[in-house]
Coordinates of C-alpha atoms (C1' of nucleotides) in Angstrom, one line a residue:
Chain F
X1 CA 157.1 172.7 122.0
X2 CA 153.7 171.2 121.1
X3 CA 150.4 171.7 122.2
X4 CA 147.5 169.8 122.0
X5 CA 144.6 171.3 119.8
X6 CA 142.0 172.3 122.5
X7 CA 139.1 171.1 122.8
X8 CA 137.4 172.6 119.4
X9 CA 134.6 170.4 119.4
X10 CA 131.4 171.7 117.9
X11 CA 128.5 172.1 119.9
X12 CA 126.7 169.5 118.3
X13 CA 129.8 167.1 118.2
X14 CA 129.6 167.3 122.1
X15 CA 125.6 167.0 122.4
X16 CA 126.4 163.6 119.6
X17 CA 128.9 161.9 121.5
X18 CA 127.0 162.3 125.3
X19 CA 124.1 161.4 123.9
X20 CA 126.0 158.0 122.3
X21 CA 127.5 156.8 125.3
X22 CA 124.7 157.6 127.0
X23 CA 122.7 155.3 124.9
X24 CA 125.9 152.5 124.6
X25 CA 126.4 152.2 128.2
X26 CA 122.3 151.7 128.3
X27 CA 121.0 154.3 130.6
X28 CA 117.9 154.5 127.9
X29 CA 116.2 151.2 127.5
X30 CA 115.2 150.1 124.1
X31 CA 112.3 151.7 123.4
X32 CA 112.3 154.2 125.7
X33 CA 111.6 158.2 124.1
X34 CA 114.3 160.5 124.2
X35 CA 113.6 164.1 126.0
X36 CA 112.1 165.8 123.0
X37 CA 114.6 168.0 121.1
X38 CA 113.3 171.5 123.3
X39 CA 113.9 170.0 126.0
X40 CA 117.0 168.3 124.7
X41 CA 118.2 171.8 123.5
X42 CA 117.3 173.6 127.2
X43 CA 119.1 170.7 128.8
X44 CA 122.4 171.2 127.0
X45 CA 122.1 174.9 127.2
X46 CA 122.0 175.2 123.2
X47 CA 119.9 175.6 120.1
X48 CA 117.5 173.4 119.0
X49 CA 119.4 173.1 115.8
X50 CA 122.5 171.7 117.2
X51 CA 120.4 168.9 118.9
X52 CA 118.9 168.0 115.5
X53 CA 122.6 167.3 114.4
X54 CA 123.5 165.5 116.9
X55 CA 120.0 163.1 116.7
X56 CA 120.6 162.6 112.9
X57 CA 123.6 161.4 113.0
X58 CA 122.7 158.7 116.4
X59 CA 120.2 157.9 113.9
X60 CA 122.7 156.8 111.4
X61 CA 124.3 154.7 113.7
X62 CA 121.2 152.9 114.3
X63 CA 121.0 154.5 117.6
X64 CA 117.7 155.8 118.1
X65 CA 114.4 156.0 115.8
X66 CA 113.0 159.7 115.1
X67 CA 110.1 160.1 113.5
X68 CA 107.9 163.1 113.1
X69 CA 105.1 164.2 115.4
X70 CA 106.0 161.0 118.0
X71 CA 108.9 160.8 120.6
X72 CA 112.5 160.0 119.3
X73 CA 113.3 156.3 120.3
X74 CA 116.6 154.9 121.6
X75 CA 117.1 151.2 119.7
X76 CA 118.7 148.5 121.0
X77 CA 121.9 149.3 119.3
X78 CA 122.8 145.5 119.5
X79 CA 120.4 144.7 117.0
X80 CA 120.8 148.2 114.7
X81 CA 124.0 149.7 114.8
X82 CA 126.2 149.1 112.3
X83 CA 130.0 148.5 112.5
X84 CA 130.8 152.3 112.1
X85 CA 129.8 152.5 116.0
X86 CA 133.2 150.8 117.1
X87 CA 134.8 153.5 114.6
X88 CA 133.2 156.3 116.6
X89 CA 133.3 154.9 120.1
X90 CA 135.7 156.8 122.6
X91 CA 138.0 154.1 124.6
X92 CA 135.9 154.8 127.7
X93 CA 135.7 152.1 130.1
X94 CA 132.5 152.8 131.9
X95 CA 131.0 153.0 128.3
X96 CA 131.8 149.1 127.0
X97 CA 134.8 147.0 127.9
X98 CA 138.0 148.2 126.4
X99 CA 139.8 144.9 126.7
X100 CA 137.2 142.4 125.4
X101 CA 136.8 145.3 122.6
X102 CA 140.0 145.3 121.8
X103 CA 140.3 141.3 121.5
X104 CA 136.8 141.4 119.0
X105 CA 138.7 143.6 117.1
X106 CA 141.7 142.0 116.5
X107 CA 139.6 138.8 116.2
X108 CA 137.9 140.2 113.2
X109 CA 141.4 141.6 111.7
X110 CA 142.5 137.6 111.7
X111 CA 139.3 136.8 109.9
X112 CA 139.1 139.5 107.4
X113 CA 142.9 139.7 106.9
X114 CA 143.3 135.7 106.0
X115 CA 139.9 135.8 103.8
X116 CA 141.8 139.1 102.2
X117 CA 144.7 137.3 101.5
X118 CA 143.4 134.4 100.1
X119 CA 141.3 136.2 97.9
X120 CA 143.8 138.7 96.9
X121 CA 146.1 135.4 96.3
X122 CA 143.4 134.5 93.9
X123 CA 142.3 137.4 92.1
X124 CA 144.8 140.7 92.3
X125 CA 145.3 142.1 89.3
X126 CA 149.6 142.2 88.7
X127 CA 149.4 145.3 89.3
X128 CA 148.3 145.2 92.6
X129 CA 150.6 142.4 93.6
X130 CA 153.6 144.5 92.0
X131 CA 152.2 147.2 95.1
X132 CA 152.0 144.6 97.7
X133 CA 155.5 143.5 97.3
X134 CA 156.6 147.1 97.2
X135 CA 154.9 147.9 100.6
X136 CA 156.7 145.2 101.9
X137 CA 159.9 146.6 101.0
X138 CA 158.6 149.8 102.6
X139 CA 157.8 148.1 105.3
X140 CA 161.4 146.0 105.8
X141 CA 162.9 149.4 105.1
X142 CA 161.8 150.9 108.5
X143 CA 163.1 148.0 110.4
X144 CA 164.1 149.6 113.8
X145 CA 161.5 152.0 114.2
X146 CA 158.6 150.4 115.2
X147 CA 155.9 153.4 114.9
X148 CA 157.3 153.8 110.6
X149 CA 156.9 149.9 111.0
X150 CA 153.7 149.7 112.0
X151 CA 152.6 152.5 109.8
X152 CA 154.2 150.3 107.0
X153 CA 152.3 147.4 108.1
X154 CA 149.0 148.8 108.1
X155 CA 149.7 150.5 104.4
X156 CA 150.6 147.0 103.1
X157 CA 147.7 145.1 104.3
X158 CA 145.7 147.9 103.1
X159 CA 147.0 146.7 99.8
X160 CA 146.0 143.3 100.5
X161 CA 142.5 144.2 101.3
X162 CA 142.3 146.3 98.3
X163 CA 144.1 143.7 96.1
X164 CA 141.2 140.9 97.4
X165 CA 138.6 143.4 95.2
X166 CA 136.1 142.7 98.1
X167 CA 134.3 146.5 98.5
X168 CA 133.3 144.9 102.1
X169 CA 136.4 144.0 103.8
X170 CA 137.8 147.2 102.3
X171 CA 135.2 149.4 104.2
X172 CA 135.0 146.7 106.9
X173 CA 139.3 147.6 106.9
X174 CA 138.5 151.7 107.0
X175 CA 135.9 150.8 110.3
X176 CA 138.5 148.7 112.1
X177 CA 141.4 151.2 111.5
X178 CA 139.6 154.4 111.6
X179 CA 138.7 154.1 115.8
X180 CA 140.4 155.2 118.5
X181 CA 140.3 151.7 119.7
X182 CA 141.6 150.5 116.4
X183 CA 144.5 148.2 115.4
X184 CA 146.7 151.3 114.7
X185 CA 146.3 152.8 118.3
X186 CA 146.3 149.4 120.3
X187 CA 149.2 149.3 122.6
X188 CA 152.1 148.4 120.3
X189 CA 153.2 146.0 122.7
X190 CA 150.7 143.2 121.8
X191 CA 152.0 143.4 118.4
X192 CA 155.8 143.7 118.6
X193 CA 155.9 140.0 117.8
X194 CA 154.1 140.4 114.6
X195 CA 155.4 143.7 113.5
X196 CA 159.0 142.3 113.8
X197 CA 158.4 139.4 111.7
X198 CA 159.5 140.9 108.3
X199 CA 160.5 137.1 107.1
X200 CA 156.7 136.6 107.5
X201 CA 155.4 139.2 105.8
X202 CA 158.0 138.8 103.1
X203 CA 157.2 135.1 102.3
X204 CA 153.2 136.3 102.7
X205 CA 153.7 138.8 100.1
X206 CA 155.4 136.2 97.8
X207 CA 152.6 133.7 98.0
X208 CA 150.0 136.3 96.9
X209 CA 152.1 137.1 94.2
X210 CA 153.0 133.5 93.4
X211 CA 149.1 132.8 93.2
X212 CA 148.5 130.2 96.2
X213 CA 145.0 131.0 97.8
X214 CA 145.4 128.7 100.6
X215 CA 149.3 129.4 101.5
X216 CA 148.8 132.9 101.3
X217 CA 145.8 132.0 103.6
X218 CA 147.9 130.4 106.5
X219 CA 150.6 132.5 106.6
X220 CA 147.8 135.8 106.4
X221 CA 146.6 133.8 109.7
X222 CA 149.1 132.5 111.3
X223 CA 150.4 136.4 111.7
X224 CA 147.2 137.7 112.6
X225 CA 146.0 135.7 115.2
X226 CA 149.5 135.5 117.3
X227 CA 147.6 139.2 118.4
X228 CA 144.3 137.6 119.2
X229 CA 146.0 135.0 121.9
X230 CA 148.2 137.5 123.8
X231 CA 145.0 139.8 124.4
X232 CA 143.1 137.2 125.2
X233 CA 145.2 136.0 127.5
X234 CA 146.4 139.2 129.6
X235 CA 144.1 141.8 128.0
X236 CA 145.3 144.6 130.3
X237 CA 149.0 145.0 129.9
Chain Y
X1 CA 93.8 147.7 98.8
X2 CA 97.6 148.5 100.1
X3 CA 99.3 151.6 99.2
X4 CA 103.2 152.4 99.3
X5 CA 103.7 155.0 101.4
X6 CA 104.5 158.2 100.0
X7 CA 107.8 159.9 99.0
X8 CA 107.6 161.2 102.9
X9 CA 111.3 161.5 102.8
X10 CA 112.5 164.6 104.4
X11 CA 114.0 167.2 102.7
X12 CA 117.6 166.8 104.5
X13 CA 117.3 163.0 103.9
X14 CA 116.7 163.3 100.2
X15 CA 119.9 166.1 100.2
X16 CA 121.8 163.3 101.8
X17 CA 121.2 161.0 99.0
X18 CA 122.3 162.8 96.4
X19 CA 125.2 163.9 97.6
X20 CA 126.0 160.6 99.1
X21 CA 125.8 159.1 95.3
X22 CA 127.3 161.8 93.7
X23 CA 130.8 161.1 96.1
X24 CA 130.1 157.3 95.6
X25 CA 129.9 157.9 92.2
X26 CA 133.0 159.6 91.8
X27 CA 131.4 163.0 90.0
X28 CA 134.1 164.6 92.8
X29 CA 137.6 163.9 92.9
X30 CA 138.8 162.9 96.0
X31 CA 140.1 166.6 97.7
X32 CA 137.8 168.9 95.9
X33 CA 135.8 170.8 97.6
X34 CA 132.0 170.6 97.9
X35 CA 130.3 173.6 96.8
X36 CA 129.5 175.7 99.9
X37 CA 126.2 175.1 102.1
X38 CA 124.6 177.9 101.0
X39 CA 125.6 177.7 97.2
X40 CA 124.3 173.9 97.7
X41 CA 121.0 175.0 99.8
X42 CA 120.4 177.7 96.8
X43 CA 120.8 175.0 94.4
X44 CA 118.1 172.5 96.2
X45 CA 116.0 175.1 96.9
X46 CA 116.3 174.1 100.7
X47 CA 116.8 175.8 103.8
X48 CA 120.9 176.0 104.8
X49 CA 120.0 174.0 108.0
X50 CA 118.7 171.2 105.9
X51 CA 122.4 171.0 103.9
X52 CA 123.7 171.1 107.4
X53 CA 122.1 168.1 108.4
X54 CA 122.8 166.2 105.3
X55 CA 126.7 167.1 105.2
X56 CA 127.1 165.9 108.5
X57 CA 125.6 162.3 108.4
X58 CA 128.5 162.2 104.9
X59 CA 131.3 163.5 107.0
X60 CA 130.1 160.3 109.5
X61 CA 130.3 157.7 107.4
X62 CA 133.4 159.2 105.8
X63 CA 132.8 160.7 102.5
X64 CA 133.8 164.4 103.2
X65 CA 135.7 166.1 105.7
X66 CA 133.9 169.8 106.8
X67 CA 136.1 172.2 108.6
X68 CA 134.7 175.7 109.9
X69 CA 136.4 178.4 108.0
X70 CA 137.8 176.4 105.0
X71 CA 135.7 174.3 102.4
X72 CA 134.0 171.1 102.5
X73 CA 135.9 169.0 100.5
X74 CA 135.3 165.1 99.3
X75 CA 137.4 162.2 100.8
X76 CA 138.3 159.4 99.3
X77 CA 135.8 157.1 100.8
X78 CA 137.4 153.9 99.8
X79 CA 140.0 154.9 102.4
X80 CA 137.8 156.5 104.9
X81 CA 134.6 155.2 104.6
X82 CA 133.3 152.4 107.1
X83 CA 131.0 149.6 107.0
X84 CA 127.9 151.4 107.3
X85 CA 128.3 152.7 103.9
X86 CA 127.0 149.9 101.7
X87 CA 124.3 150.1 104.4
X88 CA 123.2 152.4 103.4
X89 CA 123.6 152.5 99.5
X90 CA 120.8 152.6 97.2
X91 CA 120.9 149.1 95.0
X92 CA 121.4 151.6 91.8
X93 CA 123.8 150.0 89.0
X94 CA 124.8 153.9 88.5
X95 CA 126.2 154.4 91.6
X96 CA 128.4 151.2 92.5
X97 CA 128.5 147.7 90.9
X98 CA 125.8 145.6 92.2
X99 CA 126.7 142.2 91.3
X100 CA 129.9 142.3 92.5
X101 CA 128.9 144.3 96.2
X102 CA 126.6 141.4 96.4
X103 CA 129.4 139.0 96.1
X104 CA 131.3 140.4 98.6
X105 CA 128.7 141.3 101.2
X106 CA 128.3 137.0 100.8
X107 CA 131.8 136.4 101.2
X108 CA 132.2 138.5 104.3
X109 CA 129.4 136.9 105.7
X110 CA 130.6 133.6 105.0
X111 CA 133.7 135.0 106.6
X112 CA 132.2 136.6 109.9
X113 CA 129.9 133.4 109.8
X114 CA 132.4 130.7 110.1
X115 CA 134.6 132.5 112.5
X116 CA 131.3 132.9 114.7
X117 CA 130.4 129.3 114.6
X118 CA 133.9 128.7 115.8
X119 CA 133.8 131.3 118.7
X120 CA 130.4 130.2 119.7
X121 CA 131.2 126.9 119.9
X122 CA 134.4 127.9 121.7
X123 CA 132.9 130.0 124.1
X124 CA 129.1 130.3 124.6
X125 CA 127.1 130.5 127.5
X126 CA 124.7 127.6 128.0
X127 CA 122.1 129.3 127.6
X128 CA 122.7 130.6 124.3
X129 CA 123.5 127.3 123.1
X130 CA 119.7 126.7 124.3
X131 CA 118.9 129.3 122.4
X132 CA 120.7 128.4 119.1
X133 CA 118.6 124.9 119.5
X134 CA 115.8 126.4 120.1
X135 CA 116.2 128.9 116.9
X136 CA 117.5 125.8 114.7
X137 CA 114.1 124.2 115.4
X138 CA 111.7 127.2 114.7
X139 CA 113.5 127.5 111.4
X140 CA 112.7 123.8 110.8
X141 CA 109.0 124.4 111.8
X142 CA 108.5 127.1 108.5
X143 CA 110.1 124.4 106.5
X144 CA 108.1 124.9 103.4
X145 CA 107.6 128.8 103.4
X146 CA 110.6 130.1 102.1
X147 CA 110.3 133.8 103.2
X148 CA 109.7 132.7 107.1
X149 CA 112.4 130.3 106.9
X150 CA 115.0 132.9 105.5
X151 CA 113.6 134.9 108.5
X152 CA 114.0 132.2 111.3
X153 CA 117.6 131.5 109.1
X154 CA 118.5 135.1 110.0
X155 CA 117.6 135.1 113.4
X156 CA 119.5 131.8 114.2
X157 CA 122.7 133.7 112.7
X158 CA 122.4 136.5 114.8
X159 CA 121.9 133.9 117.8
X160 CA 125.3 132.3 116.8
X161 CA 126.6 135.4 116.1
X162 CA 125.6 137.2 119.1
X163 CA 126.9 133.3 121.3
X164 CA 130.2 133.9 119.4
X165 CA 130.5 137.3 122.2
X166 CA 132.1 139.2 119.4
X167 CA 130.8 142.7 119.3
X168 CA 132.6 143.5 116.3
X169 CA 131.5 141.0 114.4
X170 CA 127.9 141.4 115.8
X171 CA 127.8 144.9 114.6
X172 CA 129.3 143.7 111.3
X173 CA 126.6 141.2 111.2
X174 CA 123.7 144.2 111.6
X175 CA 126.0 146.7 108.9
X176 CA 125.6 143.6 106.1
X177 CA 121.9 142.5 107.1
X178 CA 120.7 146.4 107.1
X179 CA 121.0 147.7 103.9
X180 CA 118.9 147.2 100.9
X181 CA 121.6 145.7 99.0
X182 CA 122.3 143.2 102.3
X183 CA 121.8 139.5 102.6
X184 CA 118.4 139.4 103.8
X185 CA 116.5 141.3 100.6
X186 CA 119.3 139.1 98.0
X187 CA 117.4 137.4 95.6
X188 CA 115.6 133.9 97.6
X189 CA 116.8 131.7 94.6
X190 CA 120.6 132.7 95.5
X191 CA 120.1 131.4 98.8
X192 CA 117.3 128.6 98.4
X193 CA 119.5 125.6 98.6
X194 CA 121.2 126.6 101.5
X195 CA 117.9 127.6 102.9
X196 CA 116.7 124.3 102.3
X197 CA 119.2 122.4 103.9
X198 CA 117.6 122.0 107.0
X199 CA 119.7 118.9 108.1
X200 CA 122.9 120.6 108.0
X201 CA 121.9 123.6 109.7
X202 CA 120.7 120.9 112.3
X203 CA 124.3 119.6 112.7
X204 CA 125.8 123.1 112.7
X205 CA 123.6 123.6 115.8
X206 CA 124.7 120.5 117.3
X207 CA 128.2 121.0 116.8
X208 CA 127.8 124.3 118.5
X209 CA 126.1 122.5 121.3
X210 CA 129.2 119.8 121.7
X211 CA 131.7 122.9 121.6
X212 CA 133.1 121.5 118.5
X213 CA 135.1 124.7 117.2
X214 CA 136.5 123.1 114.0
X215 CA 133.5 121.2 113.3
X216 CA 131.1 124.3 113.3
X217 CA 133.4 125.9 111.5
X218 CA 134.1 123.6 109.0
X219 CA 129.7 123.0 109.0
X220 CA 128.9 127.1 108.8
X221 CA 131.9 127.5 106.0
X222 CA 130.1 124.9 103.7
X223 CA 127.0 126.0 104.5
X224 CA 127.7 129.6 103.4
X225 CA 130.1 129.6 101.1
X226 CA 127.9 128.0 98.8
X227 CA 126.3 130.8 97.8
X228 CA 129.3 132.7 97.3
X229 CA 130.1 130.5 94.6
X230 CA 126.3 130.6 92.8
X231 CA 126.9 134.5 92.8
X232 CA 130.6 134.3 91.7
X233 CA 129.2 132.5 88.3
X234 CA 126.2 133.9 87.5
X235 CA 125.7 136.9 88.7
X236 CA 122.5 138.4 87.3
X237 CA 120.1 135.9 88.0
Chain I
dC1 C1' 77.0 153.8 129.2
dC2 C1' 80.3 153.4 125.6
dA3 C1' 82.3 154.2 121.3
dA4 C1' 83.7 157.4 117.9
dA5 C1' 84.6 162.0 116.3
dG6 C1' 87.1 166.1 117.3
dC7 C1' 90.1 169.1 119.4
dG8 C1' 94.3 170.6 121.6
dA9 C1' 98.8 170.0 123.1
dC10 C1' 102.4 167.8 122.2
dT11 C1' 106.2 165.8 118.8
dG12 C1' 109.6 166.5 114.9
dG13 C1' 110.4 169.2 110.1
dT14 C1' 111.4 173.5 107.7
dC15 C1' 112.3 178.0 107.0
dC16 C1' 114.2 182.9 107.6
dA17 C1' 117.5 186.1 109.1
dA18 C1' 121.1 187.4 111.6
dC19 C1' 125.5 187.1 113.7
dC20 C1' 129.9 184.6 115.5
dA21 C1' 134.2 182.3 114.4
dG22 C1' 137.5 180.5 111.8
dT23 C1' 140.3 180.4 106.9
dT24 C1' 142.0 182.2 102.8
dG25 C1' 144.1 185.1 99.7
dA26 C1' 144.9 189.5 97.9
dC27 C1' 146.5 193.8 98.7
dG28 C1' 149.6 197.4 100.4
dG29 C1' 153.3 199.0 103.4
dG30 C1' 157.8 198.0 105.1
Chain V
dC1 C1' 160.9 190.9 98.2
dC2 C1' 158.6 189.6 102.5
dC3 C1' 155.2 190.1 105.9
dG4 C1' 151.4 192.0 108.4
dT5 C1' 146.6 193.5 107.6
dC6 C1' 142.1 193.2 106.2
dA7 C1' 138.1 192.0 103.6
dA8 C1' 135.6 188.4 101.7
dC9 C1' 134.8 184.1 102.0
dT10 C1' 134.0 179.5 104.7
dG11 C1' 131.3 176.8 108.4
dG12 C1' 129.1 177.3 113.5
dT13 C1' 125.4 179.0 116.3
dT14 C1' 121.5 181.4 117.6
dG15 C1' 116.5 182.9 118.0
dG16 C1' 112.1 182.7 116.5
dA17 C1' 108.4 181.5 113.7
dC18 C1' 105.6 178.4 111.5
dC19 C1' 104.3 173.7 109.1
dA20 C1' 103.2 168.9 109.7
dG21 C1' 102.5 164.9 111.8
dT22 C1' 101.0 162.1 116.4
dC23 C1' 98.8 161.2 120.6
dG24 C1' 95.7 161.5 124.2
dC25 C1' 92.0 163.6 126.4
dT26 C1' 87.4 165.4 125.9
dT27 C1' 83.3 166.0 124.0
dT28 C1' 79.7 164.3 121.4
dG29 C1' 76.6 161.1 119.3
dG30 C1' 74.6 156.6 119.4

DNA sequence: CCAAAGCGACTGGTCCAACCAGTTGACGGG
DNA sequence: CCCGTCAACTGGTTGGACCAGTCGCTTTGG
């Protein structure tokens, strides 16, 4: 029997994420002031200090603008947040579109992914290709279990990304993965097609090791975007 | 006269910094534990609250993970850390390579970039094919100042980037033009030639405005990638 | 009368001191 | 030898005080 951890969330965690949404789902214009921390703190029924953590890290996001003696300012987080926000975001409808979220993100995993291969085609150091080819016989390994698979999957382009040597995709990877809208927790539906396609992967694999930027390119592509059409098409399964 | 402004950075801020490179730099192992906050507010000569403040922006973007009871310890932030990160890096050679993070943040943006210019081509409203005109033709009006045209030049790509409805890569797109190491503060001379080719950022709008997908592809790609290459061989102008 | 100096009444920034709430490990009884 | 207990950590939270900027209103001087 297992139980789910209760809800351990620190005060400030809470007071962070209710003030995101809040300002994601837009009920602060841009430039409008936040309640001052006091208020903020009297509001939520908690210390001042708590608040403080909450507004530093919305400020990190790019979310709002604090600066001493004036008001705290939300931004428009279109123009200053950062990709980290999609990391953080909870998959709550009424604060942005889940679907058309989840099709951007899987949009961008195409991209990054074929770019990744290619340049990991081009660049990886032997060493890295020797790993590459031994995630995919991880992978091939867990053949009928499709949750070991897909954990598989995601280690072995993980090596991909790492073998391109391209610092951004890699973090640009960790954002993508890391959410709780991310590739790894999408319905595994959408990407039974792709996850089953060990030939694929296998003959990806051996064109990064073999060298060729541009095959390793298309076949990177051609499995990643498979994805893309069948949420764009019936994004709510 | 002008003056800089003053170190006003606040204490927590400056905690954040140093502790942000330190973890970047790799002076902790990944799994070690940070020394506890009030060891570390002892060491500053800061109040604990201030510590506080800083270790929770790190455990945002990734580089530790805090737990009450047990230690701080360090993650490995190539595996946890998001985008946001080279946001927010310092352009110090001690901390991270700079050449080559400014090779990759131009290879993910001529990444993101092409895919954009296909999407927005694809899929943009009218009107923001209006705009994207409109944005092409102020950038041809600053035609011989070079730091308003690399401005107008960023504010058409957020246009097409913003037509391509992508919030992922929009936020990606804010993440690389952010930080201090980002596209917009590179060196000009990296990017003149492709600021001066007003023509072909002409037919890139054009192309966008016909809904030719592969053609504004195929137009941003050149037009971007260029620079990737300049960087690639040369690095330290 | 109007502008400029000045003065409060805000805002966020920092500190102190205490206590609550978990984790860890060592110590002692079974 | 194993296992519960407990003390000494860790981070989490609170209250209150004060510093340091900003902003707007009021008073003052032209």
């Amino acid at each position: 029997m297992t139980f789910e951890p209760l809800s351990r969330e620190s005060v400030s965690d809470q007071v962070f994420g209710r003030l995101r949404d809040a300002v994601v789902a837009g009920r602060y214009a841009a430039g409008d002031p936040l309640p001052s921390e006091r208020e903020l703190a009297a509001a939520f029924g908690v210390n001042r200090h708590a608040i403080r953590e909450a507004l530093r890290r919305l400020q990190q996001l790019g979310l709002v603008r604090v600066s001493q003696g004036g008001a705290t300012r939300v931004q428009d987080w279109r123009a200053t947040a950062g990709l980290d926000l999609a990391m953080t975001l909870a998959a709550a409808e009424d604060v942005l579109p889940v679907a058309t979220l989840n099709r951007d993100v899987l949009e961008m995993r195409a991209c990054i992914g074929a770019d990744a291969a290619r340049l990991c085609a081009e660049r990886a150091e032997p060493s890295a290709r020797d790993l590459i080819a031994r995630a995919v016989e991880e992978y091939a390994a867990a053949v009928p279990d499709l949750a070991r698979m897909a954990e598989a999957d995601l280690a072995l382009w993980r090596r991909i990304v790492e073998g391109s040597g391209n610092i951004a995709y890699l973090l640009a990877f960790n954002s993508l993965t890391a959410g709780a809208l991310a590739v790894g927790h999408m319905p595994p539906q959408r990407r039974t097609a792709e996850l089953l396609d060990v030939a694929a992967h296998r003959r990806l694999s051996e064109l990064i090791g073999a060298g060729d930027a541009a095959g390793a390119e298309g076949a990177a592509r051609a499995l990643l975007s498979a994805a893309v059409a069948a949420e764009t098409e019936s994004p709510r399964p």
